Amino acid sequence: MIRCFLVINNFGKPRLMKFYERLSNEERQRVIESAYGLVSKRLEDLCNFVEDDSLFGGETQLIYRHFATLYFIVICDKAESELGILDLIQVYVETLDKSFENVCELDIIFNQQKAGLILDQMVTGGLVLETNSQEIVSKYKELERNMKQQERELKSPVASSPRTF
Amino acid sequence: MSSGGGYRGLQNFINEIRQCQSKEGERARIDKELANIRTKFKQDRGLSSYEKKKYIWKLLYIYVLGYDVEFGHMEAVALISSTKFSEKQVGYIAASVLLHENLEFVRLVINTMQKDLVSRDENYQCMALTAIANMGGREFAEALSGEVLKLLISSSTRNVVRKKAALCVLRLFRRNPDIISSDTFALKMGNLLQERDLGVLISSMSLLCGIVAKDSQGYEVVVPKVVAVLERVAKGIDIPQDYTYYGIPSPWLHVKCLRVLHYFPVIENDGVWTKLQEILRRTISSAPIDKNTNKNNALHAILFESISLMMHLNMDSEVLSQCVTLLGKFVSIKEPNIRYLGLENMSRLSLVPEMMQTIKAHQEQIVVSLNDPDISVRRRALDLLFRVCDRDNSHEIVDKLLAYLTTADFAIREELALKIAILSEKFASSLQWYVDVIISLIDKAGDHVSDQVWFRVVQIVTNNEELQAHCASNVLRKLQDGSSHETMLKLSAYVLGEFGQLLRGEAREIFHLLKDRLGSATPAAKGLILSAFAKILVRCGDEDISQQIRETFQRYGTIPDAELQQRSVEYAVLSAKKEAATVMATMPKFPERESSLLKMMQPEGGEGSLPAARSRAGMDAAGDALPAAASGDLLGLDDAIEAAPVVPLSVSEPAAAAPQGDPLDLLAGLSVAEPTPAADAAQASVAAAADPFGGFQDLTAPQDAGGEGANARVEGGTVEGWYSKLCISEKGVLYQDQYLQIGLKADYAKAQGRIMLFLGNKHEGELGQVQISVPPVPAYRIQPGQVPASIAAKAQVQIPIAVSCVEPTLDVPKLQVVYRVKGDAVKLDLQLPVVPTKFFSPVANVDANAFFSAWKAIPDAPLKLQQICQTQQPLDMNRTRALVGSAGFTVAEGMDPSQSNVVGVGAFNCEISGETVVMLRLEVDPRSHQQYRITVASNNALLTSSTKEFLVRELGR
């Protein structure tokens, strides 16, 4: 089971986090920090697996991929196939790429909700839900259409409301 | 939901945060925003839908940055119940990020979720399912599992909902396994697996995997269906283009199918078995290496999972050898992920005894991996080398490991040092080799070598004359080369003091090397150096050295450290006496005992840090590699405890060697007694650490003493909890997992006890190769009865164990139980609930006068011990009295007028000293009942301390 899915930038700033386990905010921050500490030290041409029992206790593994300015990190138990998770990260990034057109860190910063929703279509409750990139994108588009429709209905009050700051 | 979700305010806010130059600036900006949002939420005018969503998004953003946004939870919950799709959506997203299980809020949303689940709108259903699956929660399991299961099974559910429902059921099942039962659900599971849609199949397979991982019983009917799905993906039949990943039909589904089959002990249907074998063989033989990394990854994911399954299914060794050859290729491949997994899977295969030879053929490649640029790979290589080490290749492997030690990362040095120590002892071809290895080990990684290791060297060298000169010259060389680590220094001081005279003409050199290091040495090492000096002084005729040593003694005779001061004064006086030569003679040989290092290896249990012994027949027995004459044990914990009191006691005994009338008489007695091997070692080890096992304990002794292999899981309690209950009662459960239950019933009379173990097989298959052993403990004589080789399904066998108490002790006897299930050996390390209080017999008619005079007659520590303790829960006086009673004491009612005090007497029986009276006084703070003072008195220090320790532990529960 996947325990958490993290996207952290090169400087250790979390850009997206999804925990499938009950942790307090402090514990989450600790996991993020130590995960970043582990992967940021590693050179590019090393393997994508790190073991550290201090993260979540024994029997867990950290699997990550580094794309440009972002680390995509999955912490999961030993029941998951290491390479399967690597592939999953790849599918996630490919899907983001399809829906953002050349995804970059800024896209994720300003569209957390979108990145999160796409992840929800792929991983639910710590398990792989869907790996078909097409299906994920079209499902997301459908959601977006629904949202848009509602936005339009609400358009008038939005236009008249003053800027908040 | 275009850029920034269409919320300009949110976008601006994110921009501002990004422009903050410092953490403080960010904090200030966020605090300001939180204050703003708080007022907005509080104001009377209702917020517009747009505003509500915007603020929740802001809160989420702030939360991701690590700030607390507790006050926004209620707003998020409120949004979920909204009738507007977009608000509900935001609410659910926020809830699954912000809220955790068991919070009050969770209960608030259950109602809304239920409504959404039964609504006709599949978007609502999906949102609710995703949130439930992400948040989990027992409350959800109780309230919502019915609806979720309906969605999973109903034929009218659309696939997009069904696959979410499958994962949702799994999450709820993990919180409450009772929501489904195999009788009804197995068939439904079978139907789900006949689904054509791959998305549904993946999540159904995950659900099945989660269920059978817990218990596969009752789900055997779905195996043919799983294999059918496996065949479909393996052969690429009817796989839509969208579900191929770099041209490979859904590798995730493929891997999941293989993983599910792991949880079934056997494949019963012959046709299915043949089909499965064929699929697996095809995977192995067509293992290509592709240029595209992603495609390569997917192919290997399938391959590694297949290898793992073949091992589990015990396929013939020819195929497994083929796997090893394949893995061997991977180990030297350029792609680091494949190298890593190649090593990892090879480690797994090394558990199959027949595979060892084939794996050893790749030893050289594995050694090369020790210098891999990647620490993850290096760790794997180290682990694998440790597993494949045996007597044939131990020299080579240990040499490599020693060479590696100097360049190894600090993070793994400790583990490496331990592994070298264990391998060299386990597979030593000669004692000289062992001693040399350990000396190099201490030299290179002194910090990571515990005292036991050098004690062991001393013991072996003392017992084997032919090694003495060799060892002395070895450590001398190390000192000459500049080695000055504390452990090295202790060992050198001891060895050179004892055997330095065997190196002719080196006395001056030895003295100077030690003297140079004396000033900066730790007190423990200083003590050993002083002892070495005393020996040199007596044996070496060199007047110049003798003079310097006397001066050293004189100088240390006035330093504040009492121990060193005493040593120096005594040595100075002693060396002037004619008996000095006798007293300072070479140490006698140590008594033969089991090696403590190996002893530590035996209770090795579940954690898998040192899994070499697991399922490798004969490996445990390999401990006898060292000749019996050498396997004395001056290192054990037992000695440290038993020997420690000897030192102070001998103060009052007249010393045979000391002449009458000397003012130093009494102290001289001590100094004669002091260098006896056990006492010396005990002192050093007591000084070294409160935990004489040092780093070993963590790695070798399982924390929970649980089982290993075959996924044996402790059920219905904890090993510690059962043990502790049995310490104060005579029957109950000692251990339980899903295969085996061990019950215990005991009967004690005076110094004898009779324990009956009831081994019940809870499982449908046979438990084979059952073994029970109780490693010897000096204080008890324990004789387990005959153990049948196997226990039939659902059967129970009884095994009697006879126990006699020889003397009081702090040790608790171990009980090792081994059995084989589903082809895996399970090894349990338990403790027998045999504690000194079990040998208490009741005392009739406690007379107050007799009690008080006996109480007063016993002097202070160590015979009378007192301790003040805090408890977490207030002590209930009735329960406390009952506990004291069930621990074997006769509670003397009315002896102490205070209601919150308990006085008890027990008569302890053992073979050495017959009956010893133990008295107890427990004073509980009458106000808080959370603090108490316990006093235990008896005429035996060990009995007093073990009884006190035991009661403190029990009262603390």
GROMACS .gro file of C-alpha atoms in nm, chain B residues 620-826:
model
  207
  785ASP     CA    1   2.275  -2.266   1.366
  786ALA     CA    2   2.481  -2.570   1.443
  787ALA     CA    3   2.776  -2.411   1.273
  788GLY     CA    4   2.847  -2.226   1.592
  789ASP     CA    5   3.060  -2.515   1.699
  790ALA     CA    6   3.317  -2.406   1.443
  791LEU     CA    7   3.530  -2.295   1.732
  792PRO     CA    8   3.679  -2.581   1.928
  793ALA     CA    9   3.493  -2.644   2.246
  794ALA     CA   10   3.794  -2.565   2.459
  795ALA     CA   11   3.780  -2.209   2.340
  796SER     CA   12   3.414  -2.144   2.378
  797GLY     CA   13   3.428  -2.020   2.732
  798ASP     CA   14   3.215  -1.728   2.815
  799LEU     CA   15   3.352  -1.449   3.016
  800LEU     CA   16   3.142  -1.217   2.820
  801GLY     CA   17   2.789  -1.305   2.909
  802LEU     CA   18   2.548  -1.090   3.093
  803ASP     CA   19   2.510  -1.366   3.348
  804ASP     CA   20   2.866  -1.327   3.457
  805ALA     CA   21   2.846  -0.957   3.484
  806ILE     CA   22   2.559  -0.986   3.722
  807GLU     CA   23   2.674  -1.284   3.916
  808ALA     CA   24   3.027  -1.167   3.946
  809ALA     CA   25   2.956  -0.808   4.034
  810PRO     CA   26   2.861  -0.870   4.396
  811VAL     CA   27   3.168  -1.087   4.440
  812VAL     CA   28   3.394  -0.786   4.440
  813PRO     CA   29   3.252  -0.599   4.736
  814LEU     CA   30   3.191  -0.919   4.928
  815SER     CA   31   3.552  -1.024   4.909
  816VAL     CA   32   3.652  -0.709   5.093
  817SER     CA   33   3.547  -0.856   5.420
  818GLU     CA   34   3.710  -1.192   5.361
  819PRO     CA   35   4.061  -1.243   5.489
  820ALA     CA   36   4.290  -1.255   5.191
  821ALA     CA   37   4.497  -1.566   5.173
  822ALA     CA   38   4.785  -1.403   4.998
  823ALA     CA   39   4.809  -1.097   5.216
  824PRO     CA   40   5.038  -1.113   5.516
  825GLN     CA   41   4.889  -1.045   5.857
  826GLY     CA   42   4.933  -0.714   6.027
  827ASP     CA   43   4.964  -0.508   5.716
  828PRO     CA   44   4.749  -0.196   5.724
  829LEU     CA   45   4.642  -0.269   5.372
  830ASP     CA   46   4.516  -0.610   5.466
  831LEU     CA   47   4.156  -0.568   5.373
  832LEU     CA   48   4.225  -0.389   5.054
  833ALA     CA   49   4.488  -0.639   4.958
  834GLY     CA   50   4.218  -0.897   4.983
  835LEU     CA   51   4.029  -0.706   4.723
  836SER     CA   52   4.319  -0.677   4.492
  837VAL     CA   53   4.377  -1.048   4.503
  838ALA     CA   54   4.019  -1.117   4.426
  839GLU     CA   55   3.994  -0.846   4.171
  840PRO     CA   56   4.197  -0.985   3.885
  841THR     CA   57   4.004  -1.311   3.871
  842PRO     CA   58   3.886  -1.332   3.517
  843ALA     CA   59   3.517  -1.309   3.583
  844ALA     CA   60   3.546  -1.018   3.819
  845ASP     CA   61   3.776  -0.831   3.590
  846ALA     CA   62   3.552  -0.874   3.296
  847ALA     CA   63   3.250  -0.794   3.502
  848GLN     CA   64   3.401  -0.471   3.621
  849ALA     CA   65   3.501  -0.369   3.279
  850SER     CA   66   3.164  -0.451   3.138
  851VAL     CA   67   2.975  -0.282   3.416
  852ALA     CA   68   3.185   0.023   3.362
  853ALA     CA   69   3.138   0.003   2.989
  854ALA     CA   70   2.765   0.023   2.968
  855ALA     CA   71   2.446  -0.043   3.153
  856ASP     CA   72   2.352  -0.262   2.863
  857PRO     CA   73   2.642  -0.499   2.822
  858PHE     CA   74   2.512  -0.624   2.489
  859GLY     CA   75   2.558  -0.280   2.343
  860GLY     CA   76   2.460  -0.251   1.984
  861PHE     CA   77   2.401  -0.620   1.945
  862GLN     CA   78   2.073  -0.626   2.119
  863ASP     CA   79   1.893  -0.421   1.860
  864LEU     CA   80   2.006  -0.622   1.569
  865THR     CA   81   1.990  -0.969   1.698
  866ALA     CA   82   1.713  -0.983   1.951
  867PRO     CA   83   1.369  -0.929   1.807
  868GLN     CA   84   1.192  -0.640   1.969
  869ASP     CA   85   0.860  -0.814   1.994
  870ALA     CA   86   0.988  -1.170   1.994
  871GLY     CA   87   0.742  -1.237   1.720
  872GLY     CA   88   0.761  -1.499   1.450
  873GLU     CA   89   0.918  -1.478   1.113
  874GLY     CA   90   0.840  -1.621   0.776
  875ALA     CA   91   0.509  -1.753   0.647
  876ASN     CA   92   0.372  -1.418   0.756
  877ALA     CA   93   0.299  -1.551   1.101
  878ARG     CA   94   0.131  -1.267   1.283
  879VAL     CA   95   0.076  -1.245   1.652
  880GLU     CA   96  -0.296  -1.246   1.717
  881GLY     CA   97  -0.521  -1.156   2.003
  882GLY     CA   98  -0.263  -1.000   2.230
  883THR     CA   99   0.106  -0.934   2.263
  884VAL     CA  100   0.384  -1.171   2.352
  885GLU     CA  101   0.490  -0.938   2.632
  886GLY     CA  102   0.135  -0.911   2.764
  887TRP     CA  103   0.079  -1.286   2.775
  888TYR     CA  104   0.413  -1.342   2.939
  889SER     CA  105   0.344  -1.086   3.203
  890LYS     CA  106   0.001  -1.233   3.282
  891LEU     CA  107   0.149  -1.578   3.315
  892CYS     CA  108   0.408  -1.446   3.558
  893ILE     CA  109   0.133  -1.399   3.814
  894SER     CA  110  -0.106  -1.674   3.714
  895GLU     CA  111  -0.064  -2.043   3.650
  896LYS     CA  112  -0.247  -2.084   3.325
  897GLY     CA  113  -0.320  -1.891   3.012
  898VAL     CA  114  -0.206  -1.819   2.661
  899LEU     CA  115   0.167  -1.785   2.600
  900TYR     CA  116   0.158  -1.713   2.230
  901GLN     CA  117  -0.079  -1.708   1.938
  902ASP     CA  118  -0.056  -1.647   1.567
  903GLN     CA  119  -0.283  -1.751   1.285
  904TYR     CA  120  -0.133  -2.100   1.273
  905LEU     CA  121  -0.037  -2.188   1.624
  906GLN     CA  122  -0.161  -2.126   1.970
  907ILE     CA  123   0.050  -2.208   2.271
  908GLY     CA  124  -0.126  -2.243   2.601
  909LEU     CA  125   0.047  -2.298   2.931
  910LYS     CA  126  -0.044  -2.447   3.263
  911ALA     CA  127   0.196  -2.466   3.550
  912ASP     CA  128   0.215  -2.619   3.890
  913TYR     CA  129   0.486  -2.533   4.142
  914ALA     CA  130   0.581  -2.695   4.469
  915LYS     CA  131   0.885  -2.570   4.662
  916ALA     CA  132   1.184  -2.563   4.426
  917GLN     CA  133   1.016  -2.779   4.161
  918GLY     CA  134   0.776  -2.685   3.890
  919ARG     CA  135   0.589  -2.867   3.620
  920ILE     CA  136   0.480  -2.676   3.312
  921MET     CA  137   0.249  -2.818   3.051
  922LEU     CA  138   0.257  -2.653   2.710
  923PHE     CA  139  -0.046  -2.699   2.486
  924LEU     CA  140   0.041  -2.653   2.122
  925GLY     CA  141  -0.273  -2.615   1.916
  926ASN     CA  142  -0.269  -2.607   1.538
  927LYS     CA  143  -0.531  -2.354   1.437
  928HIS     CA  144  -0.478  -2.395   1.072
  929GLU     CA  145  -0.615  -2.633   0.806
  930GLY     CA  146  -0.277  -2.778   0.712
  931GLU     CA  147  -0.018  -2.964   0.911
  932LEU     CA  148   0.249  -2.784   1.110
  933GLY     CA  149   0.572  -2.967   1.039
  934GLN     CA  150   0.917  -2.996   1.194
  935VAL     CA  151   0.802  -2.876   1.528
  936GLN     CA  152   1.088  -2.819   1.767
  937ILE     CA  153   1.104  -2.682   2.114
  938SER     CA  154   1.417  -2.587   2.296
  939VAL     CA  155   1.509  -2.409   2.612
  940PRO     CA  156   1.863  -2.268   2.603
  941PRO     CA  157   2.035  -2.350   2.931
  942VAL     CA  158   2.019  -2.096   3.210
  943PRO     CA  159   2.255  -2.165   3.501
  944ALA     CA  160   2.002  -2.084   3.767
  945TYR     CA  161   1.736  -2.328   3.650
  946ARG     CA  162   1.735  -2.687   3.538
  947ILE     CA  163   1.478  -2.713   3.265
  948GLN     CA  164   1.389  -3.035   3.090
  949PRO     CA  165   1.140  -3.019   2.805
  950GLY     CA  166   0.962  -3.344   2.722
  951GLN     CA  167   0.923  -3.518   2.387
  952VAL     CA  168   0.794  -3.310   2.102
  953PRO     CA  169   0.608  -3.478   1.815
  954ALA     CA  170   0.754  -3.390   1.475
  955SER     CA  171   0.432  -3.247   1.343
  956ILE     CA  172   0.092  -3.133   1.457
  957ALA     CA  173  -0.200  -3.237   1.240
  958ALA     CA  174  -0.461  -2.984   1.131
  959LYS     CA  175  -0.676  -2.855   1.417
  960ALA     CA  176  -0.503  -3.090   1.660
  961GLN     CA  177  -0.345  -3.016   1.995
  962VAL     CA  178  -0.040  -3.173   2.156
  963GLN     CA  179   0.089  -3.142   2.510
  964ILE     CA  180   0.451  -3.103   2.603
  965PRO     CA  181   0.557  -3.127   2.965
  966ILE     CA  182   0.852  -2.923   3.089
  967ALA     CA  183   1.013  -2.994   3.424
  968VAL     CA  184   1.173  -2.698   3.600
  969SER     CA  185   1.388  -2.688   3.911
  970CYS     CA  186   1.525  -2.375   4.064
  971VAL     CA  187   1.896  -2.401   4.147
  972GLU     CA  188   1.952  -2.047   4.270
  973PRO     CA  189   1.787  -1.708   4.253
  974THR     CA  190   1.851  -1.515   3.933
  975LEU     CA  191   1.748  -1.219   3.726
  976ASP     CA  192   1.753  -1.430   3.410
  977VAL     CA  193   1.437  -1.542   3.246
  978PRO     CA  194   1.461  -1.871   3.059
  979LYS     CA  195   1.394  -1.851   2.687
  980LEU     CA  196   1.169  -2.081   2.495
  981GLN     CA  197   1.236  -2.131   2.128
  982VAL     CA  198   0.967  -2.281   1.916
  983VAL     CA  199   1.019  -2.364   1.551
  984TYR     CA  200   0.763  -2.492   1.308
  985ARG     CA  201   0.717  -2.510   0.935
  986VAL     CA  202   0.406  -2.397   0.762
  987LYS     CA  203   0.342  -2.341   0.393
  988GLY     CA  204   0.703  -2.427   0.324
  989ASP     CA  205   0.837  -2.153   0.547
  990ALA     CA  206   1.004  -2.202   0.879
  991VAL     CA  207   0.861  -1.993   1.159
   0.00000   0.00000   0.00000
